[in-house]
PDB file of C-alpha atoms in Angstrom:
ATOM      1  CA  MET A   1      42.981 170.143  36.358  1.00 66.00           C
ATOM      2  CA  LYS A   2      39.193 170.312  36.754  1.00 72.00           C
ATOM      3  CA  GLU A   3      37.453 168.680  39.701  1.00 74.00           C
ATOM      4  CA  GLY A   4      35.921 165.312  38.738  1.00 74.00           C
ATOM      5  CA  SER A   5      37.804 165.014  35.442  1.00 78.00           C
ATOM      6  CA  ASP A   6      39.611 161.895  34.245  1.00 77.00           C
ATOM      7  CA  TYR A   7      43.406 161.849  34.303  1.00 75.00           C
ATOM      8  CA  TYR A   8      46.208 159.583  33.106  1.00 75.00           C
ATOM      9  CA  VAL A   9      49.148 158.069  34.943  1.00 74.00           C
ATOM     10  CA  VAL A  10      52.368 156.663  33.468  1.00 71.00           C
ATOM     11  CA  ARG A  11      54.690 154.506  35.559  1.00 66.00           C
ATOM     12  CA  LYS A  12      58.233 153.992  34.300  1.00 62.00           C
ATOM     13  CA  GLY A  13      60.503 152.268  36.804  1.00 58.00           C
ATOM     14  CA  ASP A  14      60.238 154.104  40.099  1.00 58.00           C
ATOM     15  CA  VAL A  15      58.853 157.290  38.562  1.00 63.00           C
ATOM     16  CA  MET A  16      55.161 158.028  38.141  1.00 68.00           C
ATOM     17  CA  ALA A  17      53.768 160.974  36.225  1.00 72.00           C
ATOM     18  CA  VAL A  18      50.207 162.324  36.213  1.00 76.00           C
ATOM     19  CA  TYR A  19      48.743 164.031  33.128  1.00 74.00           C
ATOM     20  CA  LYS A  20      45.442 165.771  32.552  1.00 71.00           C
ATOM     21  CA  THR A  21      44.981 164.612  28.936  1.00 70.00           C
ATOM     22  CA  LEU A  22      45.700 161.460  26.968  1.00 66.00           C
ATOM     23  CA  SER A  23      47.833 163.316  24.412  1.00 63.00           C
ATOM     24  CA  GLU A  24      50.099 164.705  27.163  1.00 64.00           C
ATOM     25  CA  CYS A  25      50.463 161.193  28.535  1.00 63.00           C
ATOM     26  CA  GLN A  26      51.259 159.703  25.102  1.00 60.00           C
ATOM     27  CA  ALA A  27      53.842 162.346  24.290  1.00 57.00           C
ATOM     28  CA  GLN A  28      55.990 161.370  27.269  1.00 54.00           C
ATOM     29  CA  ILE A  29      56.460 157.646  26.688  1.00 53.00           C
ATOM     30  CA  CYS A  30      58.403 157.463  23.458  1.00 47.00           C
ATOM     31  CA  SER A  31      61.229 155.918  25.505  1.00 41.00           C
ATOM     32  CA  SER A  32      59.105 152.849  26.212  1.00 40.00           C
ATOM     33  CA  VAL A  33      59.535 151.722  22.586  1.00 41.00           C
ATOM     34  CA  PHE A  34      62.937 150.264  23.482  1.00 41.00           C
ATOM     35  CA  GLY A  35      63.707 151.550  26.968  1.00 44.00           C
ATOM     36  CA  PRO A  36      62.386 150.326  30.315  1.00 46.00           C
ATOM     37  CA  ALA A  37      58.722 149.441  30.019  1.00 50.00           C
ATOM     38  CA  ALA A  38      56.158 152.115  30.779  1.00 59.00           C
ATOM     39  CA  SER A  39      52.662 151.268  32.001  1.00 63.00           C
ATOM     40  CA  ALA A  40      49.713 153.593  31.417  1.00 68.00           C
ATOM     41  CA  TYR A  41      46.654 153.877  33.649  1.00 71.00           C
ATOM     42  CA  LYS A  42      43.480 155.896  33.620  1.00 74.00           C
ATOM     43  CA  GLY A  43      42.141 157.467  36.804  1.00 76.00           C
ATOM     44  CA  HIS A  44      38.747 158.989  37.457  1.00 74.00           C
ATOM     45  CA  SER A  45      37.417 161.930  39.470  1.00 77.00           C
ATOM     46  CA  TRP A  46      40.373 164.259  39.931  1.00 76.00           C
ATOM     47  CA  SER A  47      39.990 166.048  43.267  1.00 80.00           C
ATOM     48  CA  ARG A  48      41.438 168.936  45.208  1.00 79.00           C
ATOM     49  CA  GLU A  49      42.727 166.407  47.760  1.00 82.00           C
ATOM     50  CA  LYS A  50      44.863 164.729  45.082  1.00 76.00           C
ATOM     51  CA  GLU A  51      46.207 168.087  43.931  1.00 76.00           C
ATOM     52  CA  GLU A  52      46.999 169.194  47.472  1.00 77.00           C
ATOM     53  CA  TYR A  53      48.812 165.930  48.158  1.00 75.00           C
ATOM     54  CA  LEU A  54      51.001 166.307  45.063  1.00 70.00           C
ATOM     55  CA  SER A  55      51.668 169.955  45.952  1.00 70.00           C
ATOM     56  CA  SER A  56      52.801 168.827  49.420  1.00 71.00           C
ATOM     57  CA  GLN A  57      55.448 166.717  47.646  1.00 63.00           C
ATOM     58  CA  GLY A  58      56.760 169.844  45.919  1.00 59.00           C
ATOM     59  CA  LEU A  59      54.878 169.255  42.663  1.00 57.00           C
ATOM     60  CA  SER A  60      52.675 171.733  40.821  1.00 53.00           C
ATOM     61  CA  ASN A  61      51.209 172.776  37.454  1.00 48.00           C
ATOM     62  CA  ALA A  62      49.098 170.642  35.119  1.00 39.00           C
ATOM     63  CA  SER A  63      51.485 167.657  34.987  1.00 47.00           C
ATOM     64  CA  TYR A  64      53.077 165.997  37.991  1.00 46.00           C
ATOM     65  CA  VAL A  65      55.956 163.600  38.560  1.00 51.00           C
ATOM     66  CA  ILE A  66      56.266 161.577  41.764  1.00 52.00           C
ATOM     67  CA  ASN A  67      58.335 158.677  43.085  1.00 56.00           C
ATOM     68  CA  ALA A  68      56.245 155.507  43.012  1.00 54.00           C
ATOM     69  CA  THR A  69      57.007 154.803  46.681  1.00 56.00           C
ATOM     70  CA  ASP A  70      55.284 158.073  47.614  1.00 56.00           C
ATOM     71  CA  LEU A  71      52.053 157.207  45.811  1.00 56.00           C
ATOM     72  CA  ARG A  72      49.321 156.809  48.427  1.00 57.00           C
ATOM     73  CA  GLU A  73      46.502 154.551  47.242  1.00 56.00           C
ATOM     74  CA  ASP A  74      44.130 156.025  49.807  1.00 61.00           C
ATOM     75  CA  VAL A  75      44.429 159.346  47.957  1.00 62.00           C
ATOM     76  CA  PHE A  76      44.247 158.146  44.360  1.00 61.00           C
ATOM     77  CA  GLY A  77      42.198 154.981  44.665  1.00 63.00           C
ATOM     78  CA  PRO A  78      42.557 152.082  42.215  1.00 59.00           C
ATOM     79  CA  PHE A  79      43.960 152.638  38.713  1.00 57.00           C
ATOM     80  CA  VAL A  80      42.648 150.912  35.586  1.00 57.00           C
ATOM     81  CA  PRO A  81      45.285 149.645  33.105  1.00 55.00           C
ATOM     82  CA  CYS A  82      44.960 151.682  29.939  1.00 55.00           C
ATOM     83  CA  SER A  83      46.184 150.977  26.415  1.00 47.00           C
ATOM     84  CA  PHE A  84      46.344 154.127  24.351  1.00 43.00           C
ATOM     85  CA  GLN A  85      43.977 152.758  21.732  1.00 41.00           C
ATOM     86  CA  GLU A  86      41.394 151.820  24.397  1.00 42.00           C
ATOM     87  CA  ALA A  87      41.732 155.149  26.143  1.00 38.00           C
ATOM     88  CA  ARG A  88      41.385 156.988  22.858  1.00 39.00           C
ATOM     89  CA  SER A  89      38.142 155.255  21.994  1.00 39.00           C
ATOM     90  CA  SER A  90      36.717 155.572  25.517  1.00 38.00           C
ATOM     91  CA  SER A  91      37.495 159.279  25.602  1.00 36.00           C
ATOM     92  CA  SER A  92      35.704 159.959  22.308  1.00 33.00           C
ATOM     93  CA  SER A  93      32.462 161.854  22.639  1.00 30.00           C
ATOM     94  CA  HIS A  94      30.742 159.516  20.168  1.00 31.00           C
ATOM     95  CA  ILE A  95      31.554 156.231  18.422  1.00 27.00           C
ATOM     96  CA  SER A  96      29.481 155.430  15.384  1.00 34.00           C
ATOM     97  CA  PRO A  97      28.095 151.857  15.087  1.00 31.00           C
ATOM     98  CA  ALA A  98      29.700 151.795  11.646  1.00 33.00           C
ATOM     99  CA  ASN A  99      33.121 151.909  13.328  1.00 34.00           C
ATOM    100  CA  LEU A 100      32.516 148.708  15.338  1.00 28.00           C
ATOM    101  CA  ASN A 101      33.460 145.270  14.089  1.00 35.00           C
ATOM    102  CA  HIS A 102      31.516 142.127  15.009  1.00 35.00           C
ATOM    103  CA  SER A 103      33.483 141.666  18.236  1.00 35.00           C
ATOM    104  CA  GLY A 104      32.560 145.175  19.383  1.00 31.00           C
ATOM    105  CA  ALA A 105      36.109 146.536  19.029  1.00 34.00           C
ATOM    106  CA  VAL A 106      36.678 149.933  17.480  1.00 31.00           C
ATOM    107  CA  GLU A 107      38.283 149.696  14.071  1.00 36.00           C
ATOM    108  CA  ALA A 108      40.784 152.333  12.974  1.00 36.00           C
ATOM    109  CA  GLN A 109      39.497 154.529  10.178  1.00 36.00           C
ATOM    110  CA  PRO A 110      41.876 155.715   7.440  1.00 40.00           C
ATOM    111  CA  VAL A 111      42.605 159.420   7.839  1.00 44.00           C
ATOM    112  CA  SER A 112      44.900 161.567   5.739  1.00 55.00           C
ATOM    113  CA  ARG A 113      47.994 162.478   7.760  1.00 63.00           C
ATOM    114  CA  GLN A 114      47.497 166.136   6.980  1.00 59.00           C
ATOM    115  CA  TYR A 115      44.613 166.015   9.471  1.00 62.00           C
ATOM    116  CA  MET A 116      46.532 163.995  12.078  1.00 82.00           C
ATOM    117  CA  VAL A 117      48.839 165.324  14.780  1.00 89.00           C
ATOM    118  CA  GLY A 118      52.361 163.913  14.616  1.00 93.00           C
ATOM    119  CA  ILE A 119      54.498 163.479  17.731  1.00 95.00           C
ATOM    120  CA  LEU A 120      58.216 164.071  17.219  1.00 96.00           C
ATOM    121  CA  HIS A 121      60.964 163.350  19.761  1.00 97.00           C
ATOM    122  CA  PHE A 122      64.473 164.584  18.890  1.00 98.00           C
ATOM    123  CA  ASP A 123      67.957 164.427  20.425  1.00 98.00           C
ATOM    124  CA  GLY A 124      71.638 164.820  19.628  1.00 98.00           C
ATOM    125  CA  ALA A 125      74.808 163.211  20.949  1.00 97.00           C
ATOM    126  CA  SER A 126      78.446 164.303  20.755  1.00 96.00           C
ATOM    127  CA  LYS A 127      81.425 162.349  22.107  1.00 94.00           C
ATOM    128  CA  GLY A 128      83.736 165.137  23.207  1.00 90.00           C
ATOM    129  CA  ASN A 129      81.616 168.264  22.635  1.00 89.00           C
ATOM    130  CA  PRO A 130      82.831 168.988  20.037  1.00 94.00           C
ATOM    131  CA  GLY A 131      83.425 165.436  18.945  1.00 96.00           C
ATOM    132  CA  LYS A 132      82.044 162.726  16.710  1.00 97.00           C
ATOM    133  CA  ALA A 133      78.297 163.297  16.785  1.00 98.00           C
ATOM    134  CA  GLY A 134      74.937 161.954  15.724  1.00 98.00           C
ATOM    135  CA  ALA A 135      71.363 163.223  15.437  1.00 98.00           C
ATOM    136  CA  GLY A 136      68.297 161.188  16.326  1.00 98.00           C
ATOM    137  CA  ALA A 137      64.525 161.501  16.048  1.00 97.00           C
ATOM    138  CA  VAL A 138      61.420 159.359  16.485  1.00 96.00           C
ATOM    139  CA  LEU A 139      58.241 160.224  14.590  1.00 95.00           C
ATOM    140  CA  MET A 140      54.987 158.833  16.001  1.00 92.00           C
ATOM    141  CA  THR A 141      51.247 159.097  15.627  1.00 89.00           C
ATOM    142  CA  GLU A 142      49.302 160.659  18.488  1.00 84.00           C
ATOM    143  CA  ASP A 143      48.127 157.233  19.676  1.00 78.00           C
ATOM    144  CA  GLY A 144      51.696 156.013  20.149  1.00 82.00           C
ATOM    145  CA  ARG A 145      52.443 154.111  16.916  1.00 86.00           C
ATOM    146  CA  VAL A 146      55.983 154.618  15.620  1.00 91.00           C
ATOM    147  CA  ILE A 147      56.258 155.769  12.006  1.00 92.00           C
ATOM    148  CA  SER A 148      60.034 156.261  11.740  1.00 94.00           C
ATOM    149  CA  ARG A 149      63.159 155.962  13.864  1.00 96.00           C
ATOM    150  CA  LEU A 150      65.786 158.254  12.360  1.00 97.00           C
ATOM    151  CA  ARG A 151      69.497 158.744  12.832  1.00 97.00           C
ATOM    152  CA  GLU A 152      72.131 160.818  11.017  1.00 97.00           C
ATOM    153  CA  GLY A 153      75.922 160.924  11.197  1.00 97.00           C
ATOM    154  CA  LEU A 154      77.180 164.477  11.712  1.00 97.00           C
ATOM    155  CA  GLY A 155      80.969 164.256  11.808  1.00 97.00           C
ATOM    156  CA  ILE A 156      82.630 166.508  14.413  1.00 97.00           C
ATOM    157  CA  VAL A 157      80.185 169.007  15.976  1.00 97.00           C
ATOM    158  CA  THR A 158      79.056 170.209  19.413  1.00 96.00           C
ATOM    159  CA  ASN A 159      76.184 168.725  21.383  1.00 96.00           C
ATOM    160  CA  ASN A 160      73.985 171.807  20.773  1.00 97.00           C
ATOM    161  CA  VAL A 161      74.498 171.532  17.021  1.00 97.00           C
ATOM    162  CA  ALA A 162      73.653 167.814  17.203  1.00 98.00           C
ATOM    163  CA  GLU A 163      70.425 168.618  19.106  1.00 98.00           C
ATOM    164  CA  TYR A 164      69.372 171.105  16.423  1.00 98.00           C
ATOM    165  CA  ARG A 165      70.234 168.656  13.659  1.00 98.00           C
ATOM    166  CA  GLY A 166      68.066 166.008  15.345  1.00 98.00           C
ATOM    167  CA  LEU A 167      65.130 168.428  15.314  1.00 98.00           C
ATOM    168  CA  ILE A 168      65.729 169.403  11.688  1.00 97.00           C
ATOM    169  CA  LEU A 169      66.016 165.741  10.671  1.00 97.00           C
ATOM    170  CA  GLY A 170      62.721 164.886  12.375  1.00 97.00           C
ATOM    171  CA  LEU A 171      60.845 167.866  10.931  1.00 97.00           C
ATOM    172  CA  LYS A 172      61.966 167.060   7.384  1.00 96.00           C
ATOM    173  CA  TYR A 173      60.682 163.506   7.711  1.00 95.00           C
ATOM    174  CA  ALA A 174      57.421 164.685   9.297  1.00 95.00           C
ATOM    175  CA  ILE A 175      56.891 166.874   6.222  1.00 94.00           C
ATOM    176  CA  ARG A 176      57.872 163.994   3.925  1.00 92.00           C
ATOM    177  CA  HIS A 177      55.322 161.741   5.646  1.00 91.00           C
ATOM    178  CA  GLY A 178      52.549 164.277   5.075  1.00 91.00           C
ATOM    179  CA  PHE A 179      51.986 165.730   8.549  1.00 93.00           C
ATOM    180  CA  ARG A 180      50.636 169.268   8.729  1.00 91.00           C
ATOM    181  CA  ARG A 181      50.306 169.376  12.519  1.00 93.00           C
ATOM    182  CA  ILE A 182      53.182 168.500  14.825  1.00 95.00           C
ATOM    183  CA  LYS A 183      53.999 168.384  18.544  1.00 95.00           C
ATOM    184  CA  VAL A 184      57.730 168.291  19.196  1.00 97.00           C
ATOM    185  CA  HIS A 185      59.496 167.110  22.373  1.00 97.00           C
ATOM    186  CA  GLY A 186      63.180 167.297  23.257  1.00 96.00           C
ATOM    187  CA  ASP A 187      65.348 167.410  26.366  1.00 96.00           C
ATOM    188  CA  SER A 188      67.421 170.391  25.170  1.00 96.00           C
ATOM    189  CA  GLN A 189      66.245 173.537  26.949  1.00 96.00           C
ATOM    190  CA  LEU A 190      68.456 175.621  24.670  1.00 96.00           C
ATOM    191  CA  VAL A 191      66.869 174.366  21.443  1.00 97.00           C
ATOM    192  CA  CYS A 192      63.294 174.459  22.759  1.00 97.00           C
ATOM    193  CA  ASN A 193      63.632 177.952  24.238  1.00 96.00           C
ATOM    194  CA  GLN A 194      65.457 179.391  21.226  1.00 96.00           C
ATOM    195  CA  VAL A 195      62.893 178.016  18.771  1.00 97.00           C
ATOM    196  CA  ASN A 196      60.086 179.383  20.979  1.00 95.00           C
ATOM    197  CA  GLY A 197      61.803 182.792  21.090  1.00 94.00           C
ATOM    198  CA  VAL A 198      62.263 182.672  24.875  1.00 95.00           C
ATOM    199  CA  TRP A 199      66.076 182.703  24.634  1.00 95.00           C
ATOM    200  CA  GLN A 200      68.128 184.708  22.152  1.00 92.00           C
ATOM    201  CA  THR A 201      70.434 183.020  19.644  1.00 89.00           C
ATOM    202  CA  LYS A 202      73.760 184.813  19.975  1.00 86.00           C
ATOM    203  CA  HIS A 203      76.116 182.520  18.044  1.00 91.00           C
ATOM    204  CA  GLN A 204      75.961 182.647  14.243  1.00 93.00           C
ATOM    205  CA  ASN A 205      75.885 178.867  13.885  1.00 92.00           C
ATOM    206  CA  MET A 206      72.989 178.537  16.359  1.00 95.00           C
ATOM    207  CA  MET A 207      71.164 181.388  14.629  1.00 96.00           C
ATOM    208  CA  GLU A 208      71.412 179.676  11.243  1.00 97.00           C
ATOM    209  CA  LEU A 209      70.140 176.381  12.655  1.00 97.00           C
ATOM    210  CA  CYS A 210      67.291 178.094  14.516  1.00 97.00           C
ATOM    211  CA  ASN A 211      66.305 179.952  11.337  1.00 97.00           C
ATOM    212  CA  GLU A 212      66.255 176.659   9.431  1.00 97.00           C
ATOM    213  CA  VAL A 213      63.877 175.204  12.032  1.00 97.00           C
ATOM    214  CA  ARG A 214      61.640 178.263  11.722  1.00 96.00           C
ATOM    215  CA  ARG A 215      61.558 177.872   7.938  1.00 96.00           C
ATOM    216  CA  LEU A 216      60.535 174.230   8.336  1.00 96.00           C
ATOM    217  CA  LYS A 217      57.814 175.324  10.783  1.00 96.00           C
ATOM    218  CA  GLU A 218      56.120 177.167   7.928  1.00 95.00           C
ATOM    219  CA  ASN A 219      55.169 173.806   6.413  1.00 94.00           C
ATOM    220  CA  PHE A 220      52.857 173.042   9.348  1.00 95.00           C
ATOM    221  CA  LEU A 221      49.413 174.376  10.127  1.00 93.00           C
ATOM    222  CA  SER A 222      50.203 173.951  13.830  1.00 95.00           C
ATOM    223  CA  PHE A 223      53.550 173.553  15.583  1.00 97.00           C
ATOM    224  CA  GLU A 224      54.381 173.116  19.280  1.00 96.00           C
ATOM    225  CA  ILE A 225      57.772 172.425  20.831  1.00 96.00           C
ATOM    226  CA  THR A 226      58.096 171.412  24.487  1.00 95.00           C
ATOM    227  CA  HIS A 227      61.024 170.590  26.766  1.00 95.00           C
ATOM    228  CA  VAL A 228      60.724 167.151  28.422  1.00 93.00           C
ATOM    229  CA  ARG A 229      62.716 165.264  31.036  1.00 90.00           C
ATOM    230  CA  ARG A 230      65.679 163.276  29.704  1.00 90.00           C
ATOM    231  CA  GLU A 231      64.232 159.943  30.851  1.00 89.00           C
ATOM    232  CA  TRP A 232      61.153 160.527  28.669  1.00 90.00           C
ATOM    233  CA  ASN A 233      63.359 161.063  25.612  1.00 94.00           C
ATOM    234  CA  ALA A 234      65.456 157.888  25.773  1.00 93.00           C
ATOM    235  CA  GLU A 235      64.517 156.438  22.382  1.00 94.00           C
ATOM    236  CA  ALA A 236      65.502 159.618  20.508  1.00 96.00           C
ATOM    237  CA  ASP A 237      68.769 159.577  22.497  1.00 96.00           C
ATOM    238  CA  ARG A 238      69.333 155.975  21.430  1.00 96.00           C
ATOM    239  CA  GLN A 239      68.892 156.938  17.793  1.00 97.00           C
ATOM    240  CA  ALA A 240      71.338 159.855  18.181  1.00 97.00           C
ATOM    241  CA  ASN A 241      73.969 157.498  19.606  1.00 97.00           C
ATOM    242  CA  ILE A 242      73.457 155.138  16.659  1.00 97.00           C
ATOM    243  CA  GLY A 243      73.992 158.200  14.452  1.00 97.00           C
ATOM    244  CA  ILE A 244      77.488 158.615  15.905  1.00 97.00           C
ATOM    245  CA  THR A 245      78.464 155.341  14.212  1.00 96.00           C
ATOM    246  CA  LEU A 246      77.363 156.586  10.771  1.00 96.00           C
ATOM    247  CA  GLY A 247      79.446 158.536   8.304  1.00 96.00           C
ATOM    248  CA  SER A 248      78.986 162.296   8.122  1.00 96.00           C
ATOM    249  CA  GLY A 249      75.785 163.098   6.218  1.00 95.00           C
ATOM    250  CA  VAL A 250      74.534 159.500   6.202  1.00 96.00           C
ATOM    251  CA  VAL A 251      70.863 159.213   7.207  1.00 96.00           C
ATOM    252  CA  SER A 252      69.212 155.945   8.217  1.00 95.00           C
ATOM    253  CA  GLU A 253      65.478 155.456   8.594  1.00 94.00           C
ATOM    254  CA  GLU A 254      63.884 152.479  10.323  1.00 93.00           C
ATOM    255  CA  ARG A 255      60.167 152.222   9.537  1.00 89.00           C
ATOM    256  CA  GLY A 256      57.863 151.517  12.444  1.00 82.00           C
ATOM    257  CA  ASP A 257      54.327 150.277  12.926  1.00 64.00           C
ATOM    258  CA  PHE A 258      52.363 152.624  10.681  1.00 60.00           C
TER     259      PHE A 258
END
């Protein structure tokens, strides 16, 4: 993170995470839609002292996670509560007067979804592994508005198959909703690393599912898939567990805010 740059902090229970960009911050809090509340804050003037302090707690790289009890205010200073819409407008390089209403608030401008970046969280659940299973996904806009909560009944499959089916379900709906750019987040290292080509797919079933994901990727102008901590993926997990209650092949979509 650059010296003097702004940064974003999310607190969820006793865990606090520090992110260098708003989009990284937004991508992690899908679980706040129904899970324990997450609060977002904006900090100013990132410094080497802050980075060294986090490193001393065993944390490194661009994003950091720290127990809230270890957060020293004398290092970070005061935080400003931050709604994603406010942070988005304040981080813009320029806001046209035409985009302001009479109260001075920034009004959302209609933009075709093919130019927007979609955020997709996916998960799978299997009671028995293999056992009765469900797939789940949550499709969001980059500023945190939920478009769809998705779940699918899978019958009897393994957890890894359910994870892949959650990703496939979410990608199909992202395409259906008109997104051409997508950032995907899941807590399955196997799925994320196989899709990224980091790990090999040795089992025929996994290979077929991975190839289906790669075919779906061709519908997007940009595609990123990232492994996230389980606690940041709770809403997709909730949808997958609802999927377990559905009949095999039954898909349910709950429309969100947008």
